[in-house]
PDB file of C-alpha atoms and ligand atoms in Angstrom:
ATOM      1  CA  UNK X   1       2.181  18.941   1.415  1.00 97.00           C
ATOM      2  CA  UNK X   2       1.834  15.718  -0.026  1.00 98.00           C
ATOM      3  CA  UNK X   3       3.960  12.652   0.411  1.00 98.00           C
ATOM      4  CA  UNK X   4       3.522   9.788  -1.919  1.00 98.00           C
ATOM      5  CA  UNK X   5       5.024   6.551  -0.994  1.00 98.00           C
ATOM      6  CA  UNK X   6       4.792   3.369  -3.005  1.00 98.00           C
ATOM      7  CA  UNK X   7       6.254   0.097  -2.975  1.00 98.00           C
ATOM      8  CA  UNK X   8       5.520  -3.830  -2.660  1.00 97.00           C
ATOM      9  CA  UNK X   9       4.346  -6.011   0.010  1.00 94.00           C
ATOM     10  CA  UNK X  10       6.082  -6.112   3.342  1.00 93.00           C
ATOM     11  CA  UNK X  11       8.576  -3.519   1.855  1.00 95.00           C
ATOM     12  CA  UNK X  12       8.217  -1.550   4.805  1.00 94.00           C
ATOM     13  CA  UNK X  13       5.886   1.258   3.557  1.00 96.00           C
ATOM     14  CA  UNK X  14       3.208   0.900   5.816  1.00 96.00           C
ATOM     15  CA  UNK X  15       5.157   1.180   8.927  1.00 96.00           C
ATOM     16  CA  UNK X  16       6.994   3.629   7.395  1.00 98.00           C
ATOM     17  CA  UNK X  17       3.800   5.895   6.018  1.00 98.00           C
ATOM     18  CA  UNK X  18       2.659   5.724  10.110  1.00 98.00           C
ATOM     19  CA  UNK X  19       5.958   7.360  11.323  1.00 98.00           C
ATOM     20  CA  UNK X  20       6.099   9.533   8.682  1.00 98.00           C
ATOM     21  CA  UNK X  21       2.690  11.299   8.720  1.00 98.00           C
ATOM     22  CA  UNK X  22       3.008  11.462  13.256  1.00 98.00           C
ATOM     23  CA  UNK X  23       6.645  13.246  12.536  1.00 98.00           C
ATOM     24  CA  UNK X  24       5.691  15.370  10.144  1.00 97.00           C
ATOM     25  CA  UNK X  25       2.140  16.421  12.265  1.00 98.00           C
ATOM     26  CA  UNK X  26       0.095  14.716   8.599  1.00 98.00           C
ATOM     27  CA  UNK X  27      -3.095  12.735   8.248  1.00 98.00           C
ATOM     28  CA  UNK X  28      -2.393   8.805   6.798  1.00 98.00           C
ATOM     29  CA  UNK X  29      -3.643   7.072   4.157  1.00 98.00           C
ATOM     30  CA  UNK X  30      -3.260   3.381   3.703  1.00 98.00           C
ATOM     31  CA  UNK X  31      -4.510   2.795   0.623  1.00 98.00           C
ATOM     32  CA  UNK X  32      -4.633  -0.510   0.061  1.00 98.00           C
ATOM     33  CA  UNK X  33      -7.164  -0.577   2.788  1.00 98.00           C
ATOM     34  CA  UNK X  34      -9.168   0.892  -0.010  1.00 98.00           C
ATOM     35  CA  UNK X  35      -8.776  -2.328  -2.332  1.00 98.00           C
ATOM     36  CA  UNK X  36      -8.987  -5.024   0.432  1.00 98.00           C
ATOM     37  CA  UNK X  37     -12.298  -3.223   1.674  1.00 98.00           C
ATOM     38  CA  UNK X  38     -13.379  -3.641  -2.017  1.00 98.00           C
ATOM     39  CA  UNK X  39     -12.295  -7.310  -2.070  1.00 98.00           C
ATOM     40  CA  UNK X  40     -14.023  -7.647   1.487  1.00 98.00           C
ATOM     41  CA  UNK X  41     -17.346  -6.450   0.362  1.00 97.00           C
ATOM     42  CA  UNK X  42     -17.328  -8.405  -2.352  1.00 97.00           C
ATOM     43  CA  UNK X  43     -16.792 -11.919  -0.792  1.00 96.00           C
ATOM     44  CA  UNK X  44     -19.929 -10.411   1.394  1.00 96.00           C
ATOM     45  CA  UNK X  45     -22.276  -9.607  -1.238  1.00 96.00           C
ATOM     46  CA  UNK X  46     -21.047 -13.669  -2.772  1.00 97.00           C
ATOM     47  CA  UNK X  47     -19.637 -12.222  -5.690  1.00 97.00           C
ATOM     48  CA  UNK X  48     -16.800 -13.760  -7.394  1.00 97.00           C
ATOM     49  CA  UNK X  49     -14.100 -10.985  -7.402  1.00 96.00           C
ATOM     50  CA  UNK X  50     -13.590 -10.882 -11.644  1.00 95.00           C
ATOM     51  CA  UNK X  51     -17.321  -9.800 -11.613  1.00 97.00           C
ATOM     52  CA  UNK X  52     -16.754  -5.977 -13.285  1.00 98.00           C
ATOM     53  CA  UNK X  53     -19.994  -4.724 -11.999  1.00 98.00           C
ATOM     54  CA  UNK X  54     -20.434  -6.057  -8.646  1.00 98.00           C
ATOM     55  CA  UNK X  55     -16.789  -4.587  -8.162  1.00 98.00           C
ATOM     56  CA  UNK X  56     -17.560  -1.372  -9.118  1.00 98.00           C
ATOM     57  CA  UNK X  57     -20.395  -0.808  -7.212  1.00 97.00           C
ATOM     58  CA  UNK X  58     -18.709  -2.533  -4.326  1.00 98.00           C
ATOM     59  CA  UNK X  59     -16.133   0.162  -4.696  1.00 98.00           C
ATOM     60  CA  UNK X  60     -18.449   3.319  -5.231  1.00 98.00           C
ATOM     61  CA  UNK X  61     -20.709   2.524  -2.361  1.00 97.00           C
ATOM     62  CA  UNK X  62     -17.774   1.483  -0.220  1.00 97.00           C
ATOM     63  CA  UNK X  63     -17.495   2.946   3.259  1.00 96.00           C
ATOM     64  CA  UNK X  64     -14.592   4.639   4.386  1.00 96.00           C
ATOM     65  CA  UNK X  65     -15.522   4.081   8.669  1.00 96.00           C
ATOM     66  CA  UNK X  66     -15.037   0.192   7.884  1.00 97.00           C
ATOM     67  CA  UNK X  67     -11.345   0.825   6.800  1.00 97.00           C
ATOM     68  CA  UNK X  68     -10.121   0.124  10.195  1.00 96.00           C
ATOM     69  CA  UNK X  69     -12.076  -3.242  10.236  1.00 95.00           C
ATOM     70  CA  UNK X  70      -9.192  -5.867  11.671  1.00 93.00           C
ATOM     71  CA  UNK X  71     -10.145  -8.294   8.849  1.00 94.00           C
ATOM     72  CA  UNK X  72      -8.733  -6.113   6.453  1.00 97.00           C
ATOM     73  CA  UNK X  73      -5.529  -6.869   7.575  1.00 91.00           C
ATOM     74  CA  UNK X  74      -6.215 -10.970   6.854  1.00 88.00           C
ATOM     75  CA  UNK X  75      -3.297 -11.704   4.136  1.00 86.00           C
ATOM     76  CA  UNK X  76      -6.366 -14.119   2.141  1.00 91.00           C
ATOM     77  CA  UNK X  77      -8.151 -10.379   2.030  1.00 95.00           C
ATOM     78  CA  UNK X  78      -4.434  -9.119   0.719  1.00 94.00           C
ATOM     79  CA  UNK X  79      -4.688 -11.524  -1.708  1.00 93.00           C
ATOM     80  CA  UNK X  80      -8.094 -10.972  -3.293  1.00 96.00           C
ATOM     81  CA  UNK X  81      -7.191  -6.540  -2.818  1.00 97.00           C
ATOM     82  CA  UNK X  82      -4.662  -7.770  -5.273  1.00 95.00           C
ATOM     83  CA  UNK X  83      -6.659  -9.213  -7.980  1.00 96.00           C
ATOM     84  CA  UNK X  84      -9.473  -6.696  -7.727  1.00 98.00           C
ATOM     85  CA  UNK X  85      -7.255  -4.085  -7.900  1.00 97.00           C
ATOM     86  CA  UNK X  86      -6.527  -5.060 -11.869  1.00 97.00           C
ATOM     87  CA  UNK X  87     -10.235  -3.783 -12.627  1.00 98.00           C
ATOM     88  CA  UNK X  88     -10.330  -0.222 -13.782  1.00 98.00           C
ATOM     89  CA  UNK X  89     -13.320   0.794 -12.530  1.00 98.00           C
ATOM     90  CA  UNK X  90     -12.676  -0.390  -9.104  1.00 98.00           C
ATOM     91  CA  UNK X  91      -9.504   2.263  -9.590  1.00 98.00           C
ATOM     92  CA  UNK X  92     -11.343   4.943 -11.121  1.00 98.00           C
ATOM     93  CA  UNK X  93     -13.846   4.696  -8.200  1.00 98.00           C
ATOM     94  CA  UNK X  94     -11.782   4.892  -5.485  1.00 98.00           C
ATOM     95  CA  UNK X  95      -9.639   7.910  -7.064  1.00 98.00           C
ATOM     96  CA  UNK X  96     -11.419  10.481  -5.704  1.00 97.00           C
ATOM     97  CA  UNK X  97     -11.549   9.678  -2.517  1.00 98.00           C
ATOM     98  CA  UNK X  98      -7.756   9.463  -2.625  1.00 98.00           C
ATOM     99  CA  UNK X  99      -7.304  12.597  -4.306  1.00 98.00           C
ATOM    100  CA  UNK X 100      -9.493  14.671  -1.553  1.00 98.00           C
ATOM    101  CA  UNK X 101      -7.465  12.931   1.257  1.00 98.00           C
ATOM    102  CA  UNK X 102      -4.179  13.992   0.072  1.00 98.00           C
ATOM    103  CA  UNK X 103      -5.642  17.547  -0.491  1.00 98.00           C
ATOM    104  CA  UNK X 104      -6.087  17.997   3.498  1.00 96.00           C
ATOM    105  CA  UNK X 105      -3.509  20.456   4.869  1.00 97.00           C
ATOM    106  CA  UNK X 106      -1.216  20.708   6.544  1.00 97.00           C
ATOM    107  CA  UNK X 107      -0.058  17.495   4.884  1.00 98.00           C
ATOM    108  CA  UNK X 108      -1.073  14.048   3.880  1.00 98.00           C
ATOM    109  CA  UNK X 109       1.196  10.979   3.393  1.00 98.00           C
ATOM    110  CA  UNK X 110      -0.670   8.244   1.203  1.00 98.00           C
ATOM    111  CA  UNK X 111       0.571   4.474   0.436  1.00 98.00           C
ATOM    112  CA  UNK X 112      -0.069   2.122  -1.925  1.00 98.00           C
ATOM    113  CA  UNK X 113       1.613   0.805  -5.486  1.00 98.00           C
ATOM    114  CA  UNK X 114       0.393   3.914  -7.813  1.00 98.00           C
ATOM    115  CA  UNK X 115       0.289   7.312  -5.097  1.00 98.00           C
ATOM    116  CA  UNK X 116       3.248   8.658  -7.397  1.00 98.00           C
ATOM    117  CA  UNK X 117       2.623   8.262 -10.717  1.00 98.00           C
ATOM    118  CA  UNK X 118      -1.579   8.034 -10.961  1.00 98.00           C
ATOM    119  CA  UNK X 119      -3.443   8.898  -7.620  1.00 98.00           C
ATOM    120  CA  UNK X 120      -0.494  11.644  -7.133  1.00 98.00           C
ATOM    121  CA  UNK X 121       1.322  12.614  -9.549  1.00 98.00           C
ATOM    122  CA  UNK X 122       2.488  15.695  -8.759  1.00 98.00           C
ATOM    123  CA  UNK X 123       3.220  15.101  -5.169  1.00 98.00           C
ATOM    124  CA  UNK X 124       5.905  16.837  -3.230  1.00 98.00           C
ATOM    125  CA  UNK X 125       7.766  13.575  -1.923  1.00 98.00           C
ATOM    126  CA  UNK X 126       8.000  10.595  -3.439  1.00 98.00           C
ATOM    127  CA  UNK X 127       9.190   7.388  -2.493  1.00 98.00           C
ATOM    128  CA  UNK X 128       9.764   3.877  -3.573  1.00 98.00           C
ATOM    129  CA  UNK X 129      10.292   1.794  -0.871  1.00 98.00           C
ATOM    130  CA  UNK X 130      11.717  -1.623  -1.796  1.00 98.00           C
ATOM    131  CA  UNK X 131      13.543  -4.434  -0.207  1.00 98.00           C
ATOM    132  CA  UNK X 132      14.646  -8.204  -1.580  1.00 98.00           C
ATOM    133  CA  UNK X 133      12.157 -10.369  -1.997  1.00 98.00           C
ATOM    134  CA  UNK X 134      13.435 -13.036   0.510  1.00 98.00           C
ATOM    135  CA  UNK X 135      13.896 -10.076   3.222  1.00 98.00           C
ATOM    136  CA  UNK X 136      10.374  -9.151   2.502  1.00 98.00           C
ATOM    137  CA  UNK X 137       8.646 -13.074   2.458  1.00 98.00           C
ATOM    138  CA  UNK X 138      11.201 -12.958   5.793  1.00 97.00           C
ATOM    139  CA  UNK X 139       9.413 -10.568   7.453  1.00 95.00           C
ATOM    140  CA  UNK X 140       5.957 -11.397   6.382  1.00 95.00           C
ATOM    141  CA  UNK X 141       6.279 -14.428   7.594  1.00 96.00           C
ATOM    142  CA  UNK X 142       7.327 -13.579  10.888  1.00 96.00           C
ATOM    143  CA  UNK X 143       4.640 -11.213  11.244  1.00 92.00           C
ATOM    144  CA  UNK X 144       1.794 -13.861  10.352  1.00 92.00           C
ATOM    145  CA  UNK X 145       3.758 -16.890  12.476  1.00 95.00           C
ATOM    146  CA  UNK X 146       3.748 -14.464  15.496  1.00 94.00           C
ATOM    147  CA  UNK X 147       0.249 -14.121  14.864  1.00 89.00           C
ATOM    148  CA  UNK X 148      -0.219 -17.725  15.262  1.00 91.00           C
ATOM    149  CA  UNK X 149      -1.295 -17.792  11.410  1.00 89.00           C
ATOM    150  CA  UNK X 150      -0.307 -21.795  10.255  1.00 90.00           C
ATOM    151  CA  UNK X 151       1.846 -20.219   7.089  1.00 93.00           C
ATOM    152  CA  UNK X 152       5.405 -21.503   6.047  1.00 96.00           C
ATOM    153  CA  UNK X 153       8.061 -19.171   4.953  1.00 98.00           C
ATOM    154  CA  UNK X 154       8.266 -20.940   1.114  1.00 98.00           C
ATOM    155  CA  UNK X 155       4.630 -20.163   0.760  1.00 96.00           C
ATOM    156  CA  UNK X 156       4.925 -16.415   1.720  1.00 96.00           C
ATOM    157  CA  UNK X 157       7.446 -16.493  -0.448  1.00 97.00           C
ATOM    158  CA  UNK X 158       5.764 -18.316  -3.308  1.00 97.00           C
ATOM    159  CA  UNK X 159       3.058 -15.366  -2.605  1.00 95.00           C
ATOM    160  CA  UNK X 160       5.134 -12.236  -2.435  1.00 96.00           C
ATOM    161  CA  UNK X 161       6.528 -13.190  -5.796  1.00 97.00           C
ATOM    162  CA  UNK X 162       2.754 -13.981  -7.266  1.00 96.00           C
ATOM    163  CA  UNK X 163       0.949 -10.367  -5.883  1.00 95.00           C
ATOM    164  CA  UNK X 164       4.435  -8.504  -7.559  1.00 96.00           C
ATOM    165  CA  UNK X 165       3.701  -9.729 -10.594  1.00 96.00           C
ATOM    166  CA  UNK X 166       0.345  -8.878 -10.436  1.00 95.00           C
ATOM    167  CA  UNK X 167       0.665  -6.128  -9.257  1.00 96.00           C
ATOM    168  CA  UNK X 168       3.294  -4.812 -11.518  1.00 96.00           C
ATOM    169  CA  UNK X 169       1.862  -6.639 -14.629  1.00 95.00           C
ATOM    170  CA  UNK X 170      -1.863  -5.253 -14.638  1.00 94.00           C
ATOM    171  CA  UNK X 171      -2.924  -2.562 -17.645  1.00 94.00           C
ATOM    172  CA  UNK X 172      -3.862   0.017 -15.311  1.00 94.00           C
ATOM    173  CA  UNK X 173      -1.824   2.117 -12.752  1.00 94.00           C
ATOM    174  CA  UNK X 174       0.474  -1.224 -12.125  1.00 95.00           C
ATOM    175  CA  UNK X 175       2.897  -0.803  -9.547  1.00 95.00           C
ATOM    176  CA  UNK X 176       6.342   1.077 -10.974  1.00 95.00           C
ATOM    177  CA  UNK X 177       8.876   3.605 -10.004  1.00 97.00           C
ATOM    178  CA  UNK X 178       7.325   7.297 -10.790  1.00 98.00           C
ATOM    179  CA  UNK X 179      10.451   9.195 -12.684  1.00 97.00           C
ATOM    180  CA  UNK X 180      10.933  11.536  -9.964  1.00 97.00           C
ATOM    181  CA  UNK X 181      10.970   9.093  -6.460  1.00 98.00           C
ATOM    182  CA  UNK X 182      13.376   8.997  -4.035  1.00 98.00           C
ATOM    183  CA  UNK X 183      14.373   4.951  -3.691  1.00 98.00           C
ATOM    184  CA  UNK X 184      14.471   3.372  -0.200  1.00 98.00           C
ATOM    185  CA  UNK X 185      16.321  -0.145  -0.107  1.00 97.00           C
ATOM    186  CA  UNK X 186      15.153  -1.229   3.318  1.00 97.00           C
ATOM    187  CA  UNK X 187      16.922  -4.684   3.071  1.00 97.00           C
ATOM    188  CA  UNK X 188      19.453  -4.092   5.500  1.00 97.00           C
ATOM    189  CA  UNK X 189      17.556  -1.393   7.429  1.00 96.00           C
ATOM    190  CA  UNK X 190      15.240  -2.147  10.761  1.00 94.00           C
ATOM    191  CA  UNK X 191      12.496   0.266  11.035  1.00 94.00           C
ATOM    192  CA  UNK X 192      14.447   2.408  12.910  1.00 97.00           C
ATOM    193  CA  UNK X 193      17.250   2.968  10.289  1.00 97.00           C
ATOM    194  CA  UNK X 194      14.699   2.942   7.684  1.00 97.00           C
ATOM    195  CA  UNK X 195      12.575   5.677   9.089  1.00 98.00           C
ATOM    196  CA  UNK X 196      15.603   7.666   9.524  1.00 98.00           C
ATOM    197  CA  UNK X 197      16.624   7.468   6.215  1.00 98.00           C
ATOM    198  CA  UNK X 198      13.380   8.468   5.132  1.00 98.00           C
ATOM    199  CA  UNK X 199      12.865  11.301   6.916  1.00 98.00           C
ATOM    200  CA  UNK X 200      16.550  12.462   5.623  1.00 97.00           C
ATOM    201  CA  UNK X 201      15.354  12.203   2.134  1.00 98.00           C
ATOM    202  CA  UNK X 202      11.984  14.258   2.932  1.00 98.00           C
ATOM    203  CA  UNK X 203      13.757  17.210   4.398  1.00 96.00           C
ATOM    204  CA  UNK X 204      16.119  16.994   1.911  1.00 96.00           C
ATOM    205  CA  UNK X 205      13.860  17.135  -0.902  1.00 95.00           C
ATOM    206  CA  UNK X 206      11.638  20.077   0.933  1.00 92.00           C
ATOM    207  CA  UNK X 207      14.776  22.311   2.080  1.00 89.00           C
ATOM    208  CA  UNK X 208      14.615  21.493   5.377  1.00 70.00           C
ATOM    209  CA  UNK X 209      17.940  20.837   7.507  1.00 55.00           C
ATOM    210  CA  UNK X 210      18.206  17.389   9.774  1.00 57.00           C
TER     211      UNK X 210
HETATM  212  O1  LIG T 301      -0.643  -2.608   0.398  1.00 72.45           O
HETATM  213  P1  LIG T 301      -1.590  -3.795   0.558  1.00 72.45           P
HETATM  214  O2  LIG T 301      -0.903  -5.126   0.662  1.00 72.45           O
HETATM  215  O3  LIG T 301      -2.577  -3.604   1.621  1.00 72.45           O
HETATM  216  O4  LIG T 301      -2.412  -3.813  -0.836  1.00 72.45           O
HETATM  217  C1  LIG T 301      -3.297  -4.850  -1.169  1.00 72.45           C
HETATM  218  C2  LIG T 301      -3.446  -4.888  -2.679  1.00 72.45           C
HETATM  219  O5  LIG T 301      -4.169  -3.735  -3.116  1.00 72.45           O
HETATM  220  C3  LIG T 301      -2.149  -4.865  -3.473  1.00 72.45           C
HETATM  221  O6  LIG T 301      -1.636  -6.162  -3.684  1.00 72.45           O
HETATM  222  C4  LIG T 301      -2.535  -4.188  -4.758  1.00 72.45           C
HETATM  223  C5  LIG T 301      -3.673  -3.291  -4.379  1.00 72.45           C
HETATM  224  N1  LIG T 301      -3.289  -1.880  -4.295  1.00 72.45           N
HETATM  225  C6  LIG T 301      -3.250  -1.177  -5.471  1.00 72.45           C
HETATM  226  O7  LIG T 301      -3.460  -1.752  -6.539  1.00 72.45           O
HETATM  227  N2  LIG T 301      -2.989   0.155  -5.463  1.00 72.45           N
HETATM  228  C7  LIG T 301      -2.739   0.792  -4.320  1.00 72.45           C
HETATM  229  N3  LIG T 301      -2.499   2.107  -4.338  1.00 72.45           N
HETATM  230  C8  LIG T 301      -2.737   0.086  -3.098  1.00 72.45           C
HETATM  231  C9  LIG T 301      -2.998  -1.278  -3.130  1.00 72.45           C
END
Protein backbone atom coordinates (compact mmCIF):
# COMPACT_ATOMS: atom_id res chain seq x y z
CA UNK A 1 0.00 0.00 0.00
CA UNK A 2 1.22 3.19 -0.94
CA UNK A 3 -0.01 6.61 0.00
CA UNK A 4 1.22 9.57 -1.88
CA UNK A 5 0.63 12.91 -0.44
CA UNK A 6 1.74 16.19 -1.95
CA UNK A 7 1.21 19.69 -1.39
CA UNK A 8 2.96 23.18 -0.50
CA UNK A 9 4.63 24.53 2.44
CA UNK A 10 2.92 24.59 5.79
CA UNK A 11 -0.15 23.01 3.98
CA UNK A 12 -0.39 20.60 6.59
CA UNK A 13 1.13 17.49 4.88
CA UNK A 14 3.76 16.77 7.10
CA UNK A 15 1.75 16.55 10.18
CA UNK A 16 -0.65 14.95 8.34
CA UNK A 17 1.85 12.15 6.56
CA UNK A 18 2.92 11.38 10.60
CA UNK A 19 -0.72 10.52 11.63
CA UNK A 20 -1.39 8.90 8.69
CA UNK A 21 1.42 6.30 8.39
CA UNK A 22 0.98 5.54 12.85
CA UNK A 23 -2.98 4.92 11.95
CA UNK A 24 -2.59 3.01 9.25
CA UNK A 25 0.51 0.74 11.10
CA UNK A 26 3.01 2.37 7.69
CA UNK A 27 6.62 3.45 7.57
CA UNK A 28 7.02 7.60 6.75
CA UNK A 29 8.74 9.32 4.37
CA UNK A 30 9.37 13.00 4.49
CA UNK A 31 10.79 13.69 1.51
CA UNK A 32 11.80 16.89 1.45
CA UNK A 33 14.20 15.86 4.10
CA UNK A 34 15.79 14.35 1.07
CA UNK A 35 16.32 17.87 -0.73
CA UNK A 36 17.20 19.96 2.40
CA UNK A 37 19.88 17.17 3.28
CA UNK A 38 21.10 17.84 -0.32
CA UNK A 39 21.04 21.63 0.20
CA UNK A 40 22.73 20.95 3.73
CA UNK A 41 25.63 19.09 2.36
CA UNK A 42 26.19 21.37 -0.02
CA UNK A 43 26.59 24.62 2.06
CA UNK A 44 29.16 22.01 3.92
CA UNK A 45 31.26 21.02 1.15
CA UNK A 46 31.19 25.45 0.27
CA UNK A 47 29.50 24.89 -2.80
CA UNK A 48 27.21 27.37 -4.18
CA UNK A 49 23.87 25.46 -4.55
CA UNK A 50 23.43 26.14 -8.75
CA UNK A 51 26.73 24.11 -8.96
CA UNK A 52 25.19 20.87 -11.18
CA UNK A 53 27.95 18.62 -10.18
CA UNK A 54 28.67 19.26 -6.67
CA UNK A 55 24.76 18.76 -6.33
CA UNK A 56 24.66 15.64 -7.78
CA UNK A 57 27.20 14.06 -6.05
CA UNK A 58 25.99 15.71 -2.90
CA UNK A 59 22.79 13.89 -3.61
CA UNK A 60 24.18 10.35 -4.67
CA UNK A 61 26.52 10.07 -1.76
CA UNK A 62 23.93 11.52 0.58
CA UNK A 63 23.20 9.67 3.80
CA UNK A 64 19.93 8.67 4.72
CA UNK A 65 20.90 8.30 9.02
CA UNK A 66 21.49 12.25 8.84
CA UNK A 67 17.78 12.80 7.76
CA UNK A 68 16.73 13.28 11.25
CA UNK A 69 19.51 15.95 11.75
CA UNK A 70 17.41 19.00 13.63
CA UNK A 71 19.03 21.49 11.19
CA UNK A 72 17.13 20.15 8.52
CA UNK A 73 14.22 21.56 9.82
CA UNK A 74 16.00 25.39 9.71
CA UNK A 75 13.44 27.28 7.20
CA UNK A 76 17.08 29.06 5.53
CA UNK A 77 17.80 25.04 4.81
CA UNK A 78 13.90 25.03 3.41
CA UNK A 79 14.84 27.62 1.37
CA UNK A 80 18.00 26.43 -0.36
CA UNK A 81 15.93 22.38 -0.54
CA UNK A 82 13.87 24.60 -2.72
CA UNK A 83 16.24 25.85 -5.22
CA UNK A 84 18.27 22.66 -5.42
CA UNK A 85 15.44 20.80 -5.93
CA UNK A 86 15.07 22.52 -9.69
CA UNK A 87 18.31 20.43 -10.72
CA UNK A 88 17.47 17.19 -12.40
CA UNK A 89 20.06 15.24 -11.38
CA UNK A 90 19.69 16.01 -7.80
CA UNK A 91 15.93 14.41 -8.61
CA UNK A 92 17.01 11.60 -10.58
CA UNK A 93 19.44 10.72 -7.71
CA UNK A 94 17.34 10.68 -5.01
CA UNK A 95 14.50 8.62 -6.98
CA UNK A 96 15.50 5.49 -6.06
CA UNK A 97 15.78 5.74 -2.79
CA UNK A 98 12.19 6.97 -2.78
CA UNK A 99 10.94 4.37 -4.91
CA UNK A 100 12.45 1.39 -2.55
CA UNK A 101 10.91 3.16 0.54
CA UNK A 102 7.48 3.21 -0.72
CA UNK A 103 7.95 -0.48 -1.85
CA UNK A 104 8.18 -1.63 2.01
CA UNK A 105 5.01 -3.49 3.05
CA UNK A 106 2.70 -3.37 4.72
CA UNK A 107 2.48 0.25 3.60
CA UNK A 108 4.40 3.41 3.10
CA UNK A 109 3.04 7.01 3.14
CA UNK A 110 5.62 9.45 1.35
CA UNK A 111 5.45 13.48 1.19
CA UNK A 112 6.74 15.91 -0.80
CA UNK A 113 5.54 18.15 -4.09
CA UNK A 114 5.92 15.22 -6.88
CA UNK A 115 5.06 11.55 -4.72
CA UNK A 116 1.89 11.41 -7.13
CA UNK A 117 2.66 12.12 -10.36
CA UNK A 118 6.78 11.25 -10.66
CA UNK A 119 8.28 9.42 -7.54
CA UNK A 120 4.69 7.53 -7.40
CA UNK A 121 2.73 7.45 -9.90
CA UNK A 122 0.77 4.72 -9.56
CA UNK A 123 0.15 4.93 -5.90
CA UNK A 124 -2.94 3.70 -4.19
CA UNK A 125 -3.88 7.11 -2.36
CA UNK A 126 -3.28 10.24 -3.40
CA UNK A 127 -3.58 13.46 -1.95
CA UNK A 128 -3.17 17.12 -2.48
CA UNK A 129 -3.18 18.83 0.52
CA UNK A 130 -3.62 22.61 0.16
CA UNK A 131 -4.65 25.53 2.19
CA UNK A 132 -4.68 29.62 1.43
CA UNK A 133 -1.69 31.08 1.29
CA UNK A 134 -2.26 33.57 4.20
CA UNK A 135 -3.54 30.47 6.45
CA UNK A 136 -0.39 28.76 5.51
CA UNK A 137 2.33 32.03 6.03
CA UNK A 138 -0.23 32.10 9.36
CA UNK A 139 0.83 29.09 10.60
CA UNK A 140 4.40 29.12 9.59
CA UNK A 141 4.88 31.91 11.25
CA UNK A 142 3.58 30.88 14.40
CA UNK A 143 5.52 27.86 14.33
CA UNK A 144 8.99 29.75 13.79
CA UNK A 145 7.87 32.83 16.39
CA UNK A 146 7.17 30.06 19.01
CA UNK A 147 10.46 28.90 18.25
CA UNK A 148 11.87 32.14 19.18
CA UNK A 149 13.00 32.50 15.36
CA UNK A 150 13.14 36.75 14.85
CA UNK A 151 10.71 36.31 11.53
CA UNK A 152 7.64 38.64 10.77
CA UNK A 153 4.48 37.30 9.40
CA UNK A 154 4.83 39.62 5.88
CA UNK A 155 8.13 37.96 5.33
CA UNK A 156 6.82 34.33 5.72
CA UNK A 157 4.46 35.41 3.64
CA UNK A 158 6.62 37.13 1.06
CA UNK A 159 8.42 33.49 1.24
CA UNK A 160 5.58 31.04 0.98
CA UNK A 161 4.56 32.83 -2.16
CA UNK A 162 8.43 32.80 -3.58
CA UNK A 163 9.18 28.66 -2.80
CA UNK A 164 5.35 28.08 -4.66
CA UNK A 165 6.44 29.51 -7.49
CA UNK A 166 9.45 27.78 -7.54
CA UNK A 167 8.38 25.07 -6.78
CA UNK A 168 5.54 24.86 -9.16
CA UNK A 169 7.46 26.69 -11.99
CA UNK A 170 10.68 24.38 -12.29
CA UNK A 171 11.04 21.99 -15.69
CA UNK A 172 11.21 18.93 -13.80
CA UNK A 173 8.63 17.09 -11.54
CA UNK A 174 7.30 20.79 -10.37
CA UNK A 175 4.81 20.64 -7.83
CA UNK A 176 1.01 19.99 -9.44
CA UNK A 177 -2.12 18.12 -8.81
CA UNK A 178 -1.60 14.31 -10.18
CA UNK A 179 -5.09 13.63 -12.27
CA UNK A 180 -6.23 11.12 -9.92
CA UNK A 181 -5.68 12.92 -6.09
CA UNK A 182 -8.02 13.28 -3.63
CA UNK A 183 -7.90 17.35 -2.65
CA UNK A 184 -7.64 18.35 1.04
CA UNK A 185 -8.48 22.17 1.71
CA UNK A 186 -7.13 22.37 5.23
CA UNK A 187 -7.90 26.17 5.55
CA UNK A 188 -10.54 25.92 7.92
CA UNK A 189 -9.48 22.55 9.37
CA UNK A 190 -7.11 22.14 12.72
CA UNK A 191 -5.12 19.07 12.57
CA UNK A 192 -7.60 17.27 14.14
CA UNK A 193 -10.40 17.88 11.53
CA UNK A 194 -7.89 17.62 8.90
CA UNK A 195 -6.60 14.24 9.83
CA UNK A 196 -10.06 13.09 10.02
CA UNK A 197 -10.93 14.05 6.81
CA UNK A 198 -8.05 12.40 5.51
CA UNK A 199 -8.35 9.29 6.83
CA UNK A 200 -12.18 9.37 5.47
CA UNK A 201 -10.90 9.83 2.03
CA UNK A 202 -8.22 6.85 2.43
CA UNK A 203 -10.74 4.29 3.47
CA UNK A 204 -12.91 5.51 1.10
CA UNK A 205 -10.72 5.20 -1.75
CA UNK A 206 -9.40 1.52 -0.43
CA UNK A 207 -13.05 0.06 0.43
CA UNK A 208 -12.74 0.30 3.81
CA UNK A 209 -15.80 1.49 6.09
CA UNK A 210 -15.18 4.49 8.86
O1 LIG B 1 8.51 19.90 2.19
P1 LIG B 1 9.74 20.75 2.51
O2 LIG B 1 9.43 22.19 2.83
O3 LIG B 1 10.62 20.15 3.51
O4 LIG B 1 10.56 20.76 1.12
C1 LIG B 1 11.70 21.56 0.92
C2 LIG B 1 11.88 21.79 -0.56
O5 LIG B 1 12.28 20.56 -1.19
C3 LIG B 1 10.64 22.23 -1.32
O6 LIG B 1 10.50 23.64 -1.32
C4 LIG B 1 10.86 21.68 -2.70
C5 LIG B 1 11.71 20.47 -2.49
N1 LIG B 1 10.96 19.21 -2.61
C6 LIG B 1 10.75 18.73 -3.88
O7 LIG B 1 11.13 19.39 -4.85
N2 LIG B 1 10.14 17.54 -4.07
C7 LIG B 1 9.71 16.82 -3.03
N3 LIG B 1 9.13 15.64 -3.24
C8 LIG B 1 9.87 17.31 -1.72
C9 LIG B 1 10.49 18.54 -1.55
Amino acid sequence: MIIAIDGPAASGKGTLARRIAAHFGYQCLDTGLLYRAVARDLRAAEQPLDNVEAAEWAARSLDPATLDDIGLRHPGVGEAASVVAKIPQVRAALLAFQRDFAAQEPGAVLDGRDIGTVVCPNADVKLFINADVEVRARRRFEELSGRGEPVTYDRVLETIKARDARDSGRADAPMSIAADALLLDTTNLDIEAAFDAAVGLIKRKIGQQD
